[in-house]
Structures are given as C-alpha cells and as structure tokens.
C-alpha cells in the first residue's frame, strides 16, 4: 500500500484507490506522459534517444517527490550518458536528463516533512527529460520560484564551486585558465576565480563569447578562432598559469599542460572534444606527461561531481545565496539565437544537444517544457 500526500487536498491517500490524482491547481495529473528514453547506446544523441509519448506517470515512493518539470538542463555529458559510459552494465531502455526545475505535484509521506505540494524545486536526479520525474527528496532544493536560472547551479555551478574549492587552492593574484569559459560550467569557474581575486584567462570560440566573458570580469578572454591560445599564453604569461579548469581535452589539454607554472595544477573537469567519438576520448600527448609534470612539480587531478555529493548541499546553499544577492550571473541560453528558435518542448532537447556540439551556446543551455492544457480533466 502506497501512501502519498495528495496534491489538492494536502492529505495522505492510499494510491491503490486512486485512479488519478489532482495537482495543487486542481488539474488532473495524467496517467500517461512524454519522456525521452535511451533505446540504443550511442554518443549520437539523435540515434540513441527516442521520444515516447505514452509512458506511465510514475508514483513517488515514501522519500520521493513527483515533480512536474518546467525547465531541464542540457549537459555535455548527456551524450556520454546515452552512450552508456556512466554505467557500462546499464540495460536499455533507460531514462535520460540530469536536472530539472519544476513544482512538486505529489510526494511521499517522509518527503512531506520538508516539502509541500505546489512548492518550486530544483533537483539533480536522472530522468529529467520527461514531463514528470520522481526525485528523491534529498536531491531536491526548495527555490523561491520556477526560474531557469536555478538550473544553471545544479550541475554546472556546483561543479565549478566544489572543484575549485576542494582542488583549486585559489588565492589572490593566482593566474587561472578556464577552458570552455563561456559555457554552462565555465561561466561559474570564471566568476568564482574572480571572487577569489585571481587573474582569469578564458578560452572561447567567438567574439560574442569573449564579450560575455569580459562582462563577467574575465581579465583575458581568448577567442581561439582568432588567436592562438598557446602563443598568447607564452607571450603574455611567461611565468605560466597556476590553475587550469580544463573541460575541452585533446589539443587544448596539451596547451594547458604546457602553459603550467611551477607547482601549477590542471583540474580535469571534462574532455568535451572527445565525447562524440567512439571511445569518448580525445588523444593527448601522454608520453611526455611524466617529464613535464616532474620538471614543474606540477599536478593533474580529475574531478567528478558524483564523488563529492557530501559537499553538494552546502555548495547549492552558497551559490543560491550569491545569486539572490546579485553576486553571481547565471547566464541561461534558451536557444533564442538557434536557427529554429527557442528550445521549447521535449522534442527540442535534440536540437539543444546539437546546438551545444556546434559550440553555439553562451551560458547554460536550458529547454522549457510548457505545461500542456490537455493535462486538465
Ligand atoms: N566533472 C564533472 O563532474 C562535470 C560536471 C559538469 C560538466 N562537466 C564538464 O564540463 C564541460 C562543459 O560542460 P557543459 O555541460 O557546461 O557544456 P558547455 O560548456 O555549456 O558547452 C560545451 C562548450 O565546450 C566548448 N567546446 C570546445 N570544443 C568543443 C567541441 N569539440 N565540441 C563541443 N564543444 C566544444 C564550446 O565552447 P566554445 O565554443 O567557447 O569553445 C561549447 O559551448 C564538459 O567537459 C563536461 O563534461 C564535468
């Protein structure tokens, strides 16, 4: 017997009697919904993922929320996930999408200790590319309203915050290089390094993105399509850079390692340039790496957000406070400038992933899921 806090009446009900239940505005929560499902393992998102229109709306368990998604975030790793690289034993079909913002429409009894029906929440949990997602309450953060800016913090902001705090060793005057600096997570690495009074260099692919980086306080944006990153670093930073927040991999990783100062460090955040390949990797000059590191007493360390979940809650609290007090820009890219227009509806997740891999985005790519009228009884 499943007990839920019922949306409209805010009561506990036995779902075995309920044919459908009502949300907090009195609308029926339908029994069927749309969601994206990985039906074939591939880093080609369009090949891997299918939009299914008649999936049952899941019921929350005791410690869970049922969230009606309003905004979902696109991540570079959506294609690693659809390729089965997160869990090599995973069996298709499985749900996809890492994060969402929406409102609670039903919840389990334990979850009702902290959350209520109608509450706006932001969450990191698998399966967000769906109209409704069951989210463990411990992975959800109450927010003041359903806004896309909160999405920027869930994966991207916390990755920058926790990695730089735990591994960056930032202090005044340090030179910090951020690659993919104008993207979802790069924008936060730039701002957090500036808050720590560092000198920040950021790479990106266009003059428009350079201008955005300037607006965030980045001291030296480098548009790599107009200037050579390696040459600029050699000329303008002959003593090297102290910290690299590195997301691109391949040739960019090699440039970053070469540019390290004595005792410099590279934090490996990702290697997006390789994700579309069959291996998911882009080759680097690994043969010379031991010698390069030794000669500089330098280091390279990986960072994966899932390994730092005990730090997650405090990181979100901190970032939310910074945003609320106007100290943090949370740039959202809803696709206004994409050829086919704004990213609206689950079907536009495919376009949004393409848009990222065409290197078009400035800030965090977000897809809006407008609520359809046909969910009403
Ligand atoms: N370790 C973790 O826990 C963790 C968590 C979140 C994200 N990440 C990593 O952070 C990086 C950025 O992720 P994100 O989701 O925030 O994406 P994003 O930065 O919003 O978008 C990716 C950006 O990478 C740049 N890029 C450079 N070479 C590229 C290429 N060959 N193909 C596609 N993009 C390229 C593009 O910016 P330009 O056009 O300006 O070059 C593009 O806009 C990824 O490596 C991702 O895996 C890691």
CSV table of C-alpha atoms and ligand atoms in Angstrom, one decimal:
chain,number,residue,atom,x,y,z
A,1,UNK,CA,0.0,0.0,0.0
A,2,UNK,CA,1.5,3.3,-1.1
A,3,UNK,CA,0.8,6.4,0.9
A,4,UNK,CA,1.1,9.8,-0.6
A,5,UNK,CA,0.5,13.4,0.3
A,6,UNK,CA,-2.3,14.2,-2.1
A,7,UNK,CA,-1.8,17.4,-4.1
A,8,UNK,CA,-5.1,19.2,-4.0
A,9,UNK,CA,-6.3,18.2,-0.5
A,10,UNK,CA,-2.9,18.0,1.0
A,11,UNK,CA,-3.9,14.8,2.6
A,12,UNK,CA,-2.4,11.4,2.8
A,13,UNK,CA,-4.1,9.0,0.4
A,14,UNK,CA,-3.8,5.3,-0.4
A,15,UNK,CA,-2.9,5.3,-4.1
A,16,UNK,CA,-4.3,1.8,-4.6
A,17,UNK,CA,-7.7,3.5,-4.6
A,18,UNK,CA,-6.8,6.5,-6.7
A,19,UNK,CA,-7.3,6.2,-10.4
A,20,UNK,CA,-5.7,9.6,-10.9
A,21,UNK,CA,-4.8,12.4,-8.5
A,22,UNK,CA,-5.1,16.2,-8.7
A,23,UNK,CA,-2.3,18.7,-8.7
A,24,UNK,CA,-2.3,21.7,-6.5
A,25,UNK,CA,-4.2,23.8,-9.0
A,26,UNK,CA,-7.0,21.2,-9.3
A,27,UNK,CA,-5.7,19.8,-12.6
A,28,UNK,CA,-5.6,16.0,-13.1
A,29,UNK,CA,-2.1,14.6,-13.2
A,30,UNK,CA,-2.5,12.4,-16.3
A,31,UNK,CA,-1.6,8.7,-16.1
A,32,UNK,CA,0.5,9.0,-19.3
A,33,UNK,CA,3.2,11.4,-20.2
A,34,UNK,CA,6.0,12.1,-22.7
A,35,UNK,CA,9.6,11.3,-21.9
A,36,UNK,CA,12.9,10.7,-23.6
A,37,UNK,CA,14.3,7.2,-23.4
A,38,UNK,CA,17.6,5.8,-24.4
A,39,UNK,CA,16.8,2.9,-26.7
A,40,UNK,CA,20.2,2.3,-28.3
A,41,UNK,CA,23.6,3.0,-26.8
A,42,UNK,CA,25.4,5.7,-28.8
A,43,UNK,CA,27.1,9.1,-28.3
A,44,UNK,CA,25.0,10.3,-31.2
A,45,UNK,CA,22.0,11.6,-29.2
A,46,UNK,CA,19.6,11.5,-32.0
A,47,UNK,CA,20.4,7.9,-32.7
A,48,UNK,CA,20.4,6.8,-29.1
A,49,UNK,CA,17.3,8.6,-27.8
A,50,UNK,CA,13.6,8.2,-28.6
A,51,UNK,CA,10.7,10.4,-27.6
A,52,UNK,CA,8.0,8.2,-26.1
A,53,UNK,CA,4.5,9.7,-25.7
A,54,UNK,CA,2.6,7.1,-23.7
A,55,UNK,CA,4.7,6.4,-20.6
A,56,UNK,CA,3.0,5.9,-17.3
A,57,UNK,CA,3.4,8.8,-14.9
A,58,UNK,CA,5.5,7.3,-12.1
A,59,UNK,CA,4.4,7.4,-8.4
A,60,UNK,CA,6.7,8.8,-5.8
A,61,UNK,CA,7.9,6.5,-3.1
A,62,UNK,CA,7.9,7.4,0.6
A,63,UNK,CA,11.0,9.6,0.4
A,64,UNK,CA,10.3,11.0,-3.1
A,65,UNK,CA,8.7,13.9,-4.8
A,66,UNK,CA,6.8,13.8,-8.1
A,67,UNK,CA,8.0,16.9,-9.9
A,68,UNK,CA,6.3,18.4,-12.9
A,69,UNK,CA,9.3,19.7,-14.9
A,70,UNK,CA,9.2,23.2,-16.3
A,71,UNK,CA,12.9,23.7,-17.2
A,72,UNK,CA,15.5,21.0,-17.9
A,73,UNK,CA,19.2,21.5,-18.3
A,74,UNK,CA,21.4,20.2,-21.2
A,75,UNK,CA,24.8,18.9,-20.3
A,76,UNK,CA,27.8,18.0,-22.4
A,77,UNK,CA,27.7,14.5,-20.8
A,78,UNK,CA,24.1,13.8,-21.9
A,79,UNK,CA,25.8,12.0,-24.8
A,80,UNK,CA,28.2,10.1,-22.5
A,81,UNK,CA,25.1,9.0,-20.6
A,82,UNK,CA,23.2,8.0,-23.8
A,83,UNK,CA,26.3,6.0,-24.9
A,84,UNK,CA,26.2,4.1,-21.6
A,85,UNK,CA,29.5,5.4,-20.4
A,86,UNK,CA,28.3,6.3,-16.9
A,87,UNK,CA,27.4,2.7,-16.1
A,88,UNK,CA,28.7,0.2,-18.6
A,89,UNK,CA,26.4,-2.5,-17.3
A,90,UNK,CA,23.3,-0.4,-17.9
A,91,UNK,CA,20.5,-2.1,-19.9
A,92,UNK,CA,18.3,-0.2,-22.4
A,93,UNK,CA,15.8,1.3,-22.3
A,94,UNK,CA,16.6,3.9,-19.6
A,95,UNK,CA,15.7,7.5,-18.8
A,96,UNK,CA,18.0,10.4,-19.6
A,97,UNK,CA,18.5,14.0,-18.4
A,98,UNK,CA,20.3,15.1,-15.3
A,99,UNK,CA,18.5,18.0,-13.8
A,100,UNK,CA,15.3,20.0,-13.7
A,101,UNK,CA,13.3,22.8,-12.2
A,102,UNK,CA,9.6,22.5,-11.6
A,103,UNK,CA,6.9,22.1,-9.0
A,104,UNK,CA,6.1,19.3,-6.6
A,105,UNK,CA,2.7,17.8,-7.6
A,106,UNK,CA,2.7,14.8,-5.2
A,107,UNK,CA,5.1,13.4,-2.6
A,108,UNK,CA,5.6,10.5,-0.2
A,109,UNK,CA,4.9,10.7,3.5
A,110,UNK,CA,8.6,11.1,4.6
A,111,UNK,CA,9.3,13.7,1.9
A,112,UNK,CA,6.3,15.8,3.2
A,113,UNK,CA,8.4,16.6,6.3
A,114,UNK,CA,10.4,19.0,4.2
A,115,UNK,CA,8.4,19.7,1.1
A,116,UNK,CA,4.8,20.5,0.2
A,117,UNK,CA,2.7,20.2,-2.9
A,118,UNK,CA,3.0,23.2,-5.1
A,119,UNK,CA,6.5,24.0,-4.0
A,120,UNK,CA,9.1,25.1,-6.6
A,121,UNK,CA,12.1,22.9,-6.5
A,122,UNK,CA,15.4,22.5,-8.4
A,123,UNK,CA,16.9,19.0,-8.5
A,124,UNK,CA,19.7,16.8,-9.8
A,125,UNK,CA,18.4,13.3,-10.5
A,126,UNK,CA,18.3,11.1,-13.5
A,127,UNK,CA,15.4,11.1,-15.9
A,128,UNK,CA,14.6,14.8,-16.1
A,129,UNK,CA,13.9,14.7,-19.9
A,130,UNK,CA,10.3,13.9,-19.1
A,131,UNK,CA,7.1,15.8,-18.2
A,132,UNK,CA,7.1,14.3,-14.7
A,133,UNK,CA,10.1,12.9,-12.8
A,134,UNK,CA,10.3,11.1,-9.4
A,135,UNK,CA,13.0,12.8,-7.5
A,136,UNK,CA,14.5,11.6,-4.1
A,137,UNK,CA,13.7,14.5,-1.7
A,138,UNK,CA,17.4,14.6,-0.7
A,139,UNK,CA,18.4,15.5,-4.2
A,140,UNK,CA,15.9,18.5,-4.4
A,141,UNK,CA,16.4,22.0,-3.2
A,142,UNK,CA,13.4,24.3,-2.5
A,143,UNK,CA,13.6,27.5,-4.6
A,144,UNK,CA,11.6,30.7,-4.4
A,145,UNK,CA,10.0,30.3,-7.9
A,146,UNK,CA,10.3,28.2,-11.1
A,147,UNK,CA,13.1,30.0,-12.9
A,148,UNK,CA,15.6,28.7,-15.4
A,149,UNK,CA,18.5,30.5,-13.6
A,150,UNK,CA,18.3,27.9,-10.8
A,151,UNK,CA,19.1,25.2,-13.3
A,152,UNK,CA,22.5,26.7,-14.0
A,153,UNK,CA,23.6,25.9,-10.5
A,154,UNK,CA,22.5,22.3,-10.1
A,155,UNK,CA,25.3,20.6,-12.1
A,156,UNK,CA,27.3,23.4,-13.7
A,157,UNK,CA,27.6,25.8,-10.8
A,158,UNK,CA,28.2,23.1,-8.1
A,159,UNK,CA,30.9,21.5,-10.3
A,160,UNK,CA,32.8,24.8,-10.6
A,161,UNK,CA,32.3,25.7,-6.9
A,162,UNK,CA,33.2,22.3,-5.4
A,163,UNK,CA,36.1,21.6,-7.7
A,164,UNK,CA,37.8,25.0,-7.3
A,165,UNK,CA,37.2,24.9,-3.5
A,166,UNK,CA,38.5,21.4,-3.0
A,167,UNK,CA,41.2,21.2,-5.6
A,168,UNK,CA,41.9,24.8,-6.8
A,169,UNK,CA,43.9,26.3,-4.0
A,170,UNK,CA,42.9,29.7,-5.3
A,171,UNK,CA,44.3,32.8,-3.7
A,172,UNK,CA,44.8,36.4,-4.6
A,173,UNK,CA,46.9,37.0,-7.7
A,174,UNK,CA,46.9,33.4,-8.9
A,175,UNK,CA,46.6,33.0,-12.7
A,176,UNK,CA,43.6,30.8,-13.6
A,177,UNK,CA,42.9,29.5,-17.1
A,178,UNK,CA,39.4,28.4,-17.8
A,179,UNK,CA,38.6,26.5,-21.0
A,180,UNK,CA,35.1,26.5,-22.5
A,181,UNK,CA,34.8,29.5,-20.2
A,182,UNK,CA,31.6,30.9,-21.7
A,183,UNK,CA,29.7,27.6,-21.3
A,184,UNK,CA,27.5,26.2,-18.6
A,185,UNK,CA,30.1,25.4,-16.0
A,186,UNK,CA,32.9,27.7,-17.3
A,187,UNK,CA,30.9,30.8,-16.6
A,188,UNK,CA,31.0,29.9,-12.9
A,189,UNK,CA,34.6,29.0,-12.8
A,190,UNK,CA,35.4,32.4,-14.2
A,191,UNK,CA,33.3,34.2,-11.7
A,192,UNK,CA,34.4,32.2,-8.7
A,193,UNK,CA,38.1,32.6,-9.5
A,194,UNK,CA,37.5,36.4,-9.9
A,195,UNK,CA,35.8,36.4,-6.5
A,196,UNK,CA,38.9,34.8,-5.1
A,197,UNK,CA,40.9,37.7,-6.6
A,198,UNK,CA,42.6,35.7,-9.2
A,199,UNK,CA,43.7,36.8,-12.7
A,200,UNK,CA,41.4,34.9,-15.0
A,201,UNK,CA,42.1,33.9,-18.6
A,202,UNK,CA,39.2,32.2,-20.5
A,203,UNK,CA,39.1,30.5,-23.9
A,204,UNK,CA,36.0,30.5,-26.2
A,205,UNK,CA,35.2,30.3,-29.9
A,206,UNK,CA,33.7,33.7,-30.8
A,207,UNK,CA,34.0,37.5,-30.2
A,208,UNK,CA,30.4,37.4,-28.8
A,209,UNK,CA,31.5,34.9,-26.2
A,210,UNK,CA,34.7,37.0,-25.5
A,211,UNK,CA,32.4,40.0,-24.8
A,212,UNK,CA,30.3,37.9,-22.4
A,213,UNK,CA,33.5,36.8,-20.6
A,214,UNK,CA,34.6,40.4,-20.3
A,215,UNK,CA,31.2,41.2,-18.8
A,216,UNK,CA,31.8,38.5,-16.1
A,217,UNK,CA,35.2,40.2,-15.2
A,218,UNK,CA,37.4,37.8,-17.1
A,219,UNK,CA,40.8,39.6,-17.5
A,220,UNK,CA,41.9,38.0,-20.7
A,221,UNK,CA,39.3,36.3,-22.9
A,222,UNK,CA,40.9,34.4,-25.8
A,223,UNK,CA,38.8,33.6,-28.9
A,224,UNK,CA,40.7,30.6,-30.1
A,225,UNK,CA,39.3,31.1,-33.7
A,226,UNK,CA,41.0,34.5,-33.8
A,227,UNK,CA,44.1,34.0,-31.6
A,228,UNK,CA,46.4,31.0,-30.8
A,229,UNK,CA,45.9,30.1,-27.2
A,230,UNK,CA,49.4,28.6,-26.8
A,231,UNK,CA,51.1,31.6,-28.3
A,232,UNK,CA,49.1,34.1,-26.2
A,233,UNK,CA,49.9,32.2,-23.0
A,234,UNK,CA,53.6,32.0,-23.8
A,235,UNK,CA,53.8,35.7,-24.7
A,236,UNK,CA,51.5,37.2,-22.0
A,237,UNK,CA,52.1,34.7,-19.2
A,238,UNK,CA,55.8,33.7,-19.4
A,239,UNK,CA,55.8,32.5,-15.8
A,240,UNK,CA,52.9,30.2,-16.6
A,241,UNK,CA,49.4,29.7,-15.2
A,242,UNK,CA,48.8,28.4,-11.7
A,243,UNK,CA,45.5,26.6,-12.1
A,244,UNK,CA,43.6,25.3,-15.2
A,245,UNK,CA,39.9,24.4,-15.1
A,246,UNK,CA,40.0,22.2,-18.1
A,247,UNK,CA,36.9,21.0,-19.9
A,248,UNK,CA,37.9,20.5,-23.5
A,249,UNK,CA,40.6,17.9,-23.7
A,250,UNK,CA,42.8,16.9,-26.6
A,251,UNK,CA,44.9,19.7,-28.1
A,252,UNK,CA,43.5,22.2,-25.5
A,253,UNK,CA,44.6,19.9,-22.7
A,254,UNK,CA,48.1,19.7,-24.2
A,255,UNK,CA,48.3,23.5,-24.5
A,256,UNK,CA,47.1,23.9,-20.8
A,257,UNK,CA,49.8,21.4,-19.5
A,258,UNK,CA,52.5,23.2,-21.5
A,259,UNK,CA,51.4,26.6,-20.0
A,260,UNK,CA,51.6,25.5,-16.4
A,261,UNK,CA,53.7,27.5,-13.9
A,262,UNK,CA,56.0,25.7,-11.4
A,263,UNK,CA,53.7,23.9,-9.0
A,264,UNK,CA,50.8,24.6,-11.3
A,265,UNK,CA,47.8,22.3,-11.4
A,266,UNK,CA,45.3,21.1,-14.0
A,267,UNK,CA,41.8,20.2,-12.8
A,268,UNK,CA,40.3,17.8,-15.4
A,269,UNK,CA,36.7,18.7,-15.5
A,270,UNK,CA,35.9,17.0,-18.8
A,271,UNK,CA,37.1,16.5,-22.4
A,272,UNK,CA,34.1,17.6,-24.5
A,273,UNK,CA,36.1,17.5,-27.7
A,274,UNK,CA,36.2,13.7,-27.5
A,275,UNK,CA,32.6,12.8,-26.4
A,276,UNK,CA,31.3,12.4,-29.9
A,277,UNK,CA,34.0,9.8,-30.8
A,278,UNK,CA,33.5,6.1,-30.3
A,279,UNK,CA,35.9,6.0,-27.3
A,280,UNK,CA,34.7,9.2,-25.8
A,281,UNK,CA,38.3,10.4,-25.6
A,282,UNK,CA,40.4,12.8,-27.5
A,283,UNK,CA,44.1,11.9,-27.7
A,284,UNK,CA,46.7,13.9,-25.7
A,285,UNK,CA,50.4,13.9,-25.5
A,286,UNK,CA,50.5,11.4,-22.7
A,287,UNK,CA,54.0,10.1,-23.5
A,288,UNK,CA,55.8,13.3,-22.3
A,289,UNK,CA,53.4,14.0,-19.4
A,290,UNK,CA,55.6,12.4,-16.6
A,291,UNK,CA,58.6,14.5,-17.6
A,292,UNK,CA,56.6,17.7,-18.0
A,293,UNK,CA,54.9,17.3,-14.6
A,294,UNK,CA,58.2,16.4,-12.8
A,295,UNK,CA,60.1,19.4,-14.3
A,296,UNK,CA,57.4,21.8,-13.0
A,297,UNK,CA,56.4,19.9,-9.8
A,298,UNK,CA,53.0,20.2,-11.4
A,299,UNK,CA,49.9,18.1,-11.0
A,300,UNK,CA,46.8,16.9,-12.8
A,301,UNK,CA,43.7,15.9,-10.9
A,302,UNK,CA,40.4,14.7,-12.1
A,303,UNK,CA,37.1,15.9,-10.6
A,304,UNK,CA,33.7,14.1,-10.9
A,305,UNK,CA,30.8,15.8,-9.1
A,306,UNK,CA,29.2,12.4,-8.1
A,307,UNK,CA,32.2,11.7,-5.9
A,308,UNK,CA,31.6,15.0,-4.0
A,309,UNK,CA,27.9,14.6,-3.1
A,310,UNK,CA,28.5,15.2,0.7
A,311,UNK,CA,29.6,18.7,-0.3
A,312,UNK,CA,26.7,19.3,-2.6
A,313,UNK,CA,24.1,20.8,-0.2
A,314,UNK,CA,26.4,23.4,1.2
A,315,UNK,CA,27.6,24.3,-2.3
A,316,UNK,CA,24.0,24.8,-3.5
A,317,UNK,CA,23.2,26.9,-0.5
A,318,UNK,CA,26.2,29.1,-1.1
A,319,UNK,CA,25.5,29.6,-4.8
A,320,UNK,CA,21.8,30.3,-4.2
A,321,UNK,CA,22.8,33.0,-1.7
A,322,UNK,CA,25.3,34.5,-4.1
A,323,UNK,CA,22.6,34.6,-6.9
A,324,UNK,CA,20.0,36.1,-4.6
A,325,UNK,CA,22.3,38.8,-3.5
A,326,UNK,CA,23.3,39.7,-7.1
A,327,UNK,CA,26.9,38.5,-6.8
A,328,UNK,CA,26.5,35.8,-9.4
A,329,UNK,CA,25.5,35.9,-13.0
A,330,UNK,CA,23.6,32.7,-14.0
A,331,UNK,CA,23.6,33.0,-17.8
A,332,UNK,CA,20.9,30.9,-19.5
A,333,UNK,CA,20.7,30.1,-23.2
A,334,UNK,CA,17.2,29.1,-24.2
A,335,UNK,CA,18.1,28.9,-27.8
A,336,UNK,CA,16.7,32.3,-29.0
A,337,UNK,CA,19.6,32.5,-31.5
A,338,UNK,CA,19.3,29.0,-32.8
A,339,UNK,CA,18.2,28.6,-36.4
A,340,UNK,CA,14.9,27.0,-35.4
A,341,UNK,CA,14.3,29.2,-32.4
A,342,UNK,CA,13.8,28.8,-28.7
A,343,UNK,CA,14.1,25.4,-27.1
A,344,UNK,CA,10.5,24.5,-26.2
A,345,UNK,CA,9.2,21.0,-25.6
A,346,UNK,CA,10.9,17.7,-25.1
A,347,UNK,CA,11.4,17.3,-28.8
A,348,UNK,CA,13.7,20.3,-28.8
A,349,UNK,CA,16.2,18.6,-26.5
A,350,UNK,CA,17.7,17.0,-29.6
A,351,UNK,CA,18.2,20.5,-31.2
A,352,UNK,CA,19.6,21.8,-27.9
A,353,UNK,CA,22.3,19.0,-27.7
A,354,UNK,CA,23.2,19.7,-31.4
A,355,UNK,CA,23.5,23.4,-30.6
A,356,UNK,CA,26.0,22.7,-27.8
A,357,UNK,CA,28.1,20.5,-30.0
A,358,UNK,CA,28.0,23.2,-32.7
A,359,UNK,CA,29.6,25.4,-30.0
A,360,UNK,CA,26.8,27.9,-30.2
A,361,UNK,CA,25.8,28.3,-26.6
A,362,UNK,CA,26.7,31.1,-24.2
A,363,UNK,CA,26.0,30.1,-20.7
A,364,UNK,CA,23.8,27.1,-19.7
A,365,UNK,CA,21.5,25.5,-22.3
A,366,UNK,CA,18.0,25.2,-20.9
A,367,UNK,CA,14.9,23.7,-22.5
A,368,UNK,CA,11.5,24.9,-21.4
A,369,UNK,CA,8.7,22.4,-21.0
A,370,UNK,CA,5.5,24.4,-21.2
A,371,UNK,CA,2.6,22.7,-19.4
A,372,UNK,CA,0.2,21.3,-21.8
A,373,UNK,CA,-3.5,22.2,-21.4
A,374,UNK,CA,-4.6,18.6,-22.0
A,375,UNK,CA,-3.4,17.5,-18.6
A,376,UNK,CA,-6.7,19.0,-17.3
A,377,UNK,CA,-9.6,16.7,-16.7
B,1,LIG,N1,33.4,16.6,-13.9
B,1,LIG,C1,32.2,16.8,-13.6
B,1,LIG,O1,31.6,16.4,-12.6
B,1,LIG,C2,31.5,17.7,-14.6
B,1,LIG,C3,30.2,18.3,-14.3
B,1,LIG,C4,29.6,19.1,-15.3
B,1,LIG,C5,30.3,19.4,-16.5
B,1,LIG,N2,31.5,18.8,-16.7
B,1,LIG,C6,32.2,19.0,-18.0
B,1,LIG,O2,32.3,20.4,-18.2
B,1,LIG,C7,32.5,20.6,-19.6
B,1,LIG,C8,31.4,21.6,-20.0
B,1,LIG,O3,30.2,21.0,-19.9
B,1,LIG,P1,28.8,21.9,-20.0
B,1,LIG,O4,27.7,20.9,-19.9
B,1,LIG,O5,28.9,23.0,-19.1
B,1,LIG,O6,28.9,22.4,-21.5
B,1,LIG,P2,29.1,23.9,-22.1
B,1,LIG,O7,30.4,24.4,-21.6
B,1,LIG,O8,27.9,24.6,-21.8
B,1,LIG,O9,29.2,23.6,-23.6
B,1,LIG,C9,30.3,23.0,-24.2
B,1,LIG,C10,31.3,24.0,-24.7
B,1,LIG,O10,32.5,23.4,-24.9
B,1,LIG,C11,33.2,24.1,-25.9
B,1,LIG,N3,33.9,23.2,-26.8
B,1,LIG,C12,35.2,23.2,-27.2
B,1,LIG,N4,35.4,22.2,-28.0
B,1,LIG,C13,34.3,21.6,-28.3
B,1,LIG,C14,33.9,20.5,-29.1
B,1,LIG,N5,34.8,19.9,-29.9
B,1,LIG,N6,32.7,20.1,-29.1
B,1,LIG,C15,31.8,20.7,-28.3
B,1,LIG,N7,32.0,21.8,-27.5
B,1,LIG,C16,33.3,22.2,-27.5
B,1,LIG,C17,32.2,25.0,-26.6
B,1,LIG,O11,32.5,26.3,-26.2
B,1,LIG,P3,33.4,27.3,-27.1
B,1,LIG,O12,32.6,27.3,-28.4
B,1,LIG,O13,33.5,28.6,-26.5
B,1,LIG,O14,34.7,26.5,-27.3
B,1,LIG,C18,30.9,24.6,-26.0
B,1,LIG,O15,30.0,25.7,-25.9
B,1,LIG,C19,32.3,19.3,-20.3
B,1,LIG,O16,33.6,18.8,-20.5
B,1,LIG,C20,31.6,18.5,-19.2
B,1,LIG,O17,31.8,17.1,-19.3
B,1,LIG,C21,32.1,18.0,-15.8
